[in-house]
């Protein structure tokens, strides 16, 4: 038995040129917004490693931003949570606040098939599952990925966190496990 | 050395053009859906050749935000602030009004485009998470932060609390470049149709941890005080009625003239000029 779930996602990019469409950008990961029966949440998944040669060629500030990308983005997510109860609104706020070189794209929606007992898993596991599913759909590649981004791994089946569905494997160092924040319910 | 207005030469050339030009006649293409970036002002990136700009509709028309937002002439505020800053030598990106013509779908007819002043560009919200960069850059932006506090006070800008409204670049060629953006919630946002109040609130430096540069404050106050009255009237008065209702325009002109008379006194209380 499977069910359909909607997940919103925004891609985090390092835009080396001022191209509004993100051409030539280095994709750093993505931010997802989703709801379960228990809660609404936002998850941030950031790529683990970057091209050292590219980093060395950057100005000091760009290099420091990229080297501390997880801290910077977690702080941005935390700031965007304020006053929002819907995950998509958090993603829209993040896109509005981050249109420049370290860029969060406007949110898009994806529908995924999940196991029937999906909602019984922990929020962290649900977030990890969504991240893997979106990654397997090449959502990062669809965002004008530049050459510095690693190619996606070939699909293969791996154990599935007990969620009962097939999830493609990733190259181990690609993505740091997602940081997840739960949203307060609207009063 | 601390910096004030230090944009790339091509941006300064554009600034000179846009200072003389009120409405753009160039063909700007939206990158993504108008309003796609969200935010109260529903801004979006636009492009003309290799020039990238950030476009905002003149009023968001979202009644949930309240009356002050619904009637707020955002485009006029941005254009007036950019022109004043250009003449004062302050680090505000150049702006130009943009009449898109009647829009059938999503997107407003009356907009403003602010030039993206440099690249790469990071918001202060991003930089403040970096302990090393923060400590390195704060002394270098003291002059700009102090000068803009005077400008914000004069224009009664109420949105400098947003750390996304300062963008910064560090490069080998220029050192540190800063741009203070977003004057949507300035001037008649709080004054309505007027009359504008005198200076009752002094805007602090942004970021607040930037060192005080009393010379920059004194120089900026002097520059504002010595600006010709006709210059101020011209900058505001030439904005077309479609972007700024006459009553609002009158309110802004009189407010700017009135408030600069008491600017030195109020800044003096804060900075001991």
PDB file of C-alpha atoms in Angstrom, chain B residues 108-200:
ATOM      1  CA  UNK B 108       1.790  45.289 -11.470  1.00  0.00           C
ATOM      2  CA  UNK B 109       2.041  47.980 -14.101  1.00  0.00           C
ATOM      3  CA  UNK B 110       4.002  50.447 -11.986  1.00  0.00           C
ATOM      4  CA  UNK B 111       7.303  49.185 -10.637  1.00  0.00           C
ATOM      5  CA  UNK B 112      10.770  50.287  -9.694  1.00  0.00           C
ATOM      6  CA  UNK B 113      14.044  48.613 -10.605  1.00  0.00           C
ATOM      7  CA  UNK B 114      17.067  48.851  -8.345  1.00  0.00           C
ATOM      8  CA  UNK B 115      20.360  47.874  -9.918  1.00  0.00           C
ATOM      9  CA  UNK B 116      22.191  44.937  -8.383  1.00  0.00           C
ATOM     10  CA  UNK B 117      25.250  46.967  -7.366  1.00  0.00           C
ATOM     11  CA  UNK B 118      27.961  44.309  -7.296  1.00  0.00           C
ATOM     12  CA  UNK B 119      28.541  40.601  -7.412  1.00  0.00           C
ATOM     13  CA  UNK B 120      29.026  38.462  -5.419  1.00  0.00           C
ATOM     14  CA  UNK B 121      26.650  39.995  -2.894  1.00  0.00           C
ATOM     15  CA  UNK B 122      25.815  38.652   0.549  1.00  0.00           C
ATOM     16  CA  UNK B 123      23.228  39.926   2.974  1.00  0.00           C
ATOM     17  CA  UNK B 124      24.402  41.019   6.379  1.00  0.00           C
ATOM     18  CA  UNK B 125      22.079  38.329   7.760  1.00  0.00           C
ATOM     19  CA  UNK B 126      24.347  35.772   6.102  1.00  0.00           C
ATOM     20  CA  UNK B 127      27.617  37.453   7.057  1.00  0.00           C
ATOM     21  CA  UNK B 128      26.691  37.974  10.702  1.00  0.00           C
ATOM     22  CA  UNK B 129      26.768  34.188  11.181  1.00  0.00           C
ATOM     23  CA  UNK B 130      30.483  34.183  10.418  1.00  0.00           C
ATOM     24  CA  UNK B 131      32.494  35.246  13.462  1.00  0.00           C
ATOM     25  CA  UNK B 132      35.722  35.903  11.544  1.00  0.00           C
ATOM     26  CA  UNK B 133      34.094  37.851   8.740  1.00  0.00           C
ATOM     27  CA  UNK B 134      31.981  39.895  11.127  1.00  0.00           C
ATOM     28  CA  UNK B 135      34.984  40.991  13.155  1.00  0.00           C
ATOM     29  CA  UNK B 136      36.991  41.746  10.031  1.00  0.00           C
ATOM     30  CA  UNK B 137      34.286  43.712   8.238  1.00  0.00           C
ATOM     31  CA  UNK B 138      32.611  45.723  10.999  1.00  0.00           C
ATOM     32  CA  UNK B 139      35.374  48.345  11.303  1.00  0.00           C
ATOM     33  CA  UNK B 140      35.470  48.659   7.527  1.00  0.00           C
ATOM     34  CA  UNK B 141      31.795  49.528   7.207  1.00  0.00           C
ATOM     35  CA  UNK B 142      31.682  51.960  10.144  1.00  0.00           C
ATOM     36  CA  UNK B 143      31.671  54.995   7.872  1.00  0.00           C
ATOM     37  CA  UNK B 144      28.837  53.706   5.691  1.00  0.00           C
ATOM     38  CA  UNK B 145      26.780  52.510   8.668  1.00  0.00           C
ATOM     39  CA  UNK B 146      27.137  55.869  10.411  1.00  0.00           C
ATOM     40  CA  UNK B 147      26.313  57.887   7.299  1.00  0.00           C
ATOM     41  CA  UNK B 148      23.263  55.783   6.483  1.00  0.00           C
ATOM     42  CA  UNK B 149      21.945  56.189  10.019  1.00  0.00           C
ATOM     43  CA  UNK B 150      21.625  59.912   9.253  1.00  0.00           C
ATOM     44  CA  UNK B 151      19.969  59.254   5.901  1.00  0.00           C
ATOM     45  CA  UNK B 152      17.575  56.724   7.450  1.00  0.00           C
ATOM     46  CA  UNK B 153      16.703  59.219  10.161  1.00  0.00           C
ATOM     47  CA  UNK B 154      16.039  61.959   7.625  1.00  0.00           C
ATOM     48  CA  UNK B 155      13.839  59.674   5.497  1.00  0.00           C
ATOM     49  CA  UNK B 156      12.234  58.056   8.552  1.00  0.00           C
ATOM     50  CA  UNK B 157      13.139  54.614   7.214  1.00  0.00           C
ATOM     51  CA  UNK B 158      11.511  52.053   9.476  1.00  0.00           C
ATOM     52  CA  UNK B 159      12.876  48.871   7.972  1.00  0.00           C
ATOM     53  CA  UNK B 160      16.571  48.974   8.786  1.00  0.00           C
ATOM     54  CA  UNK B 161      15.968  46.246  11.367  1.00  0.00           C
ATOM     55  CA  UNK B 162      15.991  43.724   8.543  1.00  0.00           C
ATOM     56  CA  UNK B 163      19.485  42.270   8.176  1.00  0.00           C
ATOM     57  CA  UNK B 164      18.680  41.418   4.567  1.00  0.00           C
ATOM     58  CA  UNK B 165      18.649  45.125   3.722  1.00  0.00           C
ATOM     59  CA  UNK B 166      22.412  45.496   3.810  1.00  0.00           C
ATOM     60  CA  UNK B 167      24.369  43.666   1.125  1.00  0.00           C
ATOM     61  CA  UNK B 168      28.115  43.403   1.132  1.00  0.00           C
ATOM     62  CA  UNK B 169      30.986  42.236  -1.031  1.00  0.00           C
ATOM     63  CA  UNK B 170      34.633  41.725  -0.305  1.00  0.00           C
ATOM     64  CA  UNK B 171      36.974  41.715  -3.283  1.00  0.00           C
ATOM     65  CA  UNK B 172      40.647  42.115  -4.027  1.00  0.00           C
ATOM     66  CA  UNK B 173      40.116  45.115  -6.261  1.00  0.00           C
ATOM     67  CA  UNK B 174      37.617  47.167  -4.264  1.00  0.00           C
ATOM     68  CA  UNK B 175      38.149  45.907  -0.751  1.00  0.00           C
ATOM     69  CA  UNK B 176      34.750  46.056   0.903  1.00  0.00           C
ATOM     70  CA  UNK B 177      31.653  47.320  -0.886  1.00  0.00           C
ATOM     71  CA  UNK B 178      28.303  47.835   0.789  1.00  0.00           C
ATOM     72  CA  UNK B 179      24.828  48.733  -0.405  1.00  0.00           C
ATOM     73  CA  UNK B 180      21.905  49.684   1.775  1.00  0.00           C
ATOM     74  CA  UNK B 181      18.702  48.647   0.076  1.00  0.00           C
ATOM     75  CA  UNK B 182      14.938  48.812   0.561  1.00  0.00           C
ATOM     76  CA  UNK B 183      13.450  52.194   1.320  1.00  0.00           C
ATOM     77  CA  UNK B 184       9.896  50.964   0.762  1.00  0.00           C
ATOM     78  CA  UNK B 185       8.961  51.681   4.369  1.00  0.00           C
ATOM     79  CA  UNK B 186      10.345  55.187   4.517  1.00  0.00           C
ATOM     80  CA  UNK B 187       8.937  58.684   4.129  1.00  0.00           C
ATOM     81  CA  UNK B 188       5.184  58.587   3.488  1.00  0.00           C
ATOM     82  CA  UNK B 189       4.896  54.969   4.617  1.00  0.00           C
ATOM     83  CA  UNK B 190       4.649  56.394   8.110  1.00  0.00           C
ATOM     84  CA  UNK B 191       3.550  59.895   7.192  1.00  0.00           C
ATOM     85  CA  UNK B 192       0.589  59.038   4.989  1.00  0.00           C
ATOM     86  CA  UNK B 193      -0.699  62.196   3.350  1.00  0.00           C
ATOM     87  CA  UNK B 194       1.028  64.274   5.970  1.00  0.00           C
ATOM     88  CA  UNK B 195       2.031  66.470   7.401  1.00  0.00           C
ATOM     89  CA  UNK B 196       5.197  64.609   8.335  1.00  0.00           C
ATOM     90  CA  UNK B 197       6.341  64.790  11.939  1.00  0.00           C
ATOM     91  CA  UNK B 198       9.670  66.310  12.921  1.00  0.00           C
ATOM     92  CA  UNK B 199      12.547  64.023  13.804  1.00  0.00           C
ATOM     93  CA  UNK B 200      11.391  62.239  16.918  1.00  0.00           C
TER      94      UNK B 200
END
